[in-house]
Steps between C-alpha positions, in 0.01 A plus 500: 500500500533188289817291472567325174779269398664491843552753775500830312201733475351579164342824388307718572538649846353834606749787498502878510696806591593650835707815536799560277764507770465872574337652804142415581482756779680814599455429869802377689375521858260261673271638772497285814209460744655747745517767232874475439655403170749241389712468191333297224733209429351408160723653228203504258352805674798722419555709188856503377508766229587768756804306614612398151440853364389364165175412331389136471630328190247511218389174341438489127165322515466463124834325455455294814157383389645399166766296681278325756142481374394146412836353610574205726714652776694334780620677815747333734503619859138598433414525869786735589480877530596579141365177353151553639492867396620401154234229476224745588622751244534246220135405549396848390619415151278194450754218473370174363638298794730550796720249678599602852801308633581553867719300740346630824163339581373794703587751228331290233194455722474875556523599134260220403251602771518864394442416135202278576317777686524762226295548183631521142583130462796376299646154461791419728667208677668534843790253518699427814860428415851627435688605188776270622299191399554430127232229483240741633608772260486273197152382598382859538632597159354189334159552657455877488739619223572844650597757240643755745676410825563755774760355735455674835579203726819557698656512842575869553600563863874578499598412861295179498658386176848572638416231755335272241717522188403159360131595511576828323684328217257207469195723480620817330765370261434129437123549520519776239711279270240223519217741430684656206579155360137391527379823338749465214419132443130580473560806279352751741474838332683686775626472855551804721720460808447734793855584606653746743757777519682276747607290199727785385847442647352279772641483853231259625424142400144611425628761255742248349221244459288756315798596282534135400126496426557799268786317330274199442252729325773669295658170398182327380498493120166333434349591166172686537515558877572850631697498825513818709598602852379814674708647783297671770598683818339468843120482476351719772285308745574153363515202733828473687604853403594787728168687487295238691790471746516877553123524548500215749781661696319836503171341602673323790685811614835340421802668341505489120801299387694623196826332406700816419429874462637498144343178370299564181259293298296527182130502591181456301137429580322172441299669226820618330651152522194346336498768231864431416440125476194542280688739271780245466265268313500732199858627526655465156797286594524124447731449797662710769489677834263796529525777760238767583583862574498515881676837524753515784531260794354642819616482861331235711519743792292745296235231452489437874464871574230533233295226666556649845375837377196346331403299806606756764706223656741597778747218442871568483730364227777257597777413253588131527774456239501330161411132507681224309402535134396865530631776275528863594337594170341277238556550126287418199805421286817311586846635425507276189166618365363797310179605333456412132509840332650453153271494194378151424553370853152372588311808381779730627470364850144623557207277595230744610576586865774236502859511380697207366823407679812382319612225733767228475362149465638149499538261209220241507745216563655680795158583641408132486823406680447760773142389561621140528763608752241695701265202509780268609611741772144527630460123505828459690434806719848619415517875559853523362397340170186711492686830529760393243221426250324828582823693447559321171165627376517842668864594570385843618332339803669596829404251772429652841727444798228272640504286187879481492510400866241230435718358221801488732297323767389229257840455335 
């Protein structure tokens, strides 16, 4: 690889396509030397259609090719579970260039190493850095001029973010605002934010940070730049999710821990998540939040029992109680939102497999004030000021008892 004009790699670098996020094998048991079997702990070897009871989401290849072919495309969080799967899928559509921004060195190394070993070369640049650094972002946009930006970089683990609220806001909310500003200033054709159902009526700081990220996207009024957010549910098998935890517990002969017998979540496969994000690129809406049809939320206990049946595991299930920031049941819409259904509302609310959400947003001036307050609170490490600014942006946010207690301790 050659380096020109400083420390960034120039094109081309070898790149090709691994699997699409669905199962590579139907086997879920590993034979040991003594002839016994153990539970396979790699989620990639499991098929999920039987649990979800629905067919994989179909990708419109013609429309997707028209949206991506020959484009300069940037993916943030490119080394993460969704980011790397998205990167691999985008390559199928012959982009002109790709820019892969990743804050974790190991993750960037792994996606770069994988791309180098595979045929079907395309041009791409692996860049180590964070969306929270405006100087870095402006240099990326000046050098590579991405036309489409997929923003998958985020902190997503609810309990960890409850203990690290400043990091959640700095990365998920402020980082998104800096990325959106850079994209708008450089007249990027469109930016697509990967959001979460936890942003709807959030009860966790992670969900609230993603709701503010959505508001940043909704508030941006740049001429010529499309700004969209896509809300997804829990991606089965993704890093830090419950499936790897369940499989590890089963493999070790430990009890499977579920928070509550009635807790429900929206689930989708990695392949479905990538399909939804690719379809968003040609959704006929200039700005808004898009939601896929994920049917009904499913019990987490049912997922655990499904995996136990598939693996013949003999583990028992132990209910541990909801954690700070957990909901009993997630929702794709908040109480203040609805689907756009009236004639003339963004193609009657339809965007292929996605539906447009009518969602309250902030005035640009107020959004600017809130972001300034969030930045100041993070600099001062003032949790009280941070939560006041979060609630100003997202009054529907209900801080957990843990968060409220932390505010009282620091008062």
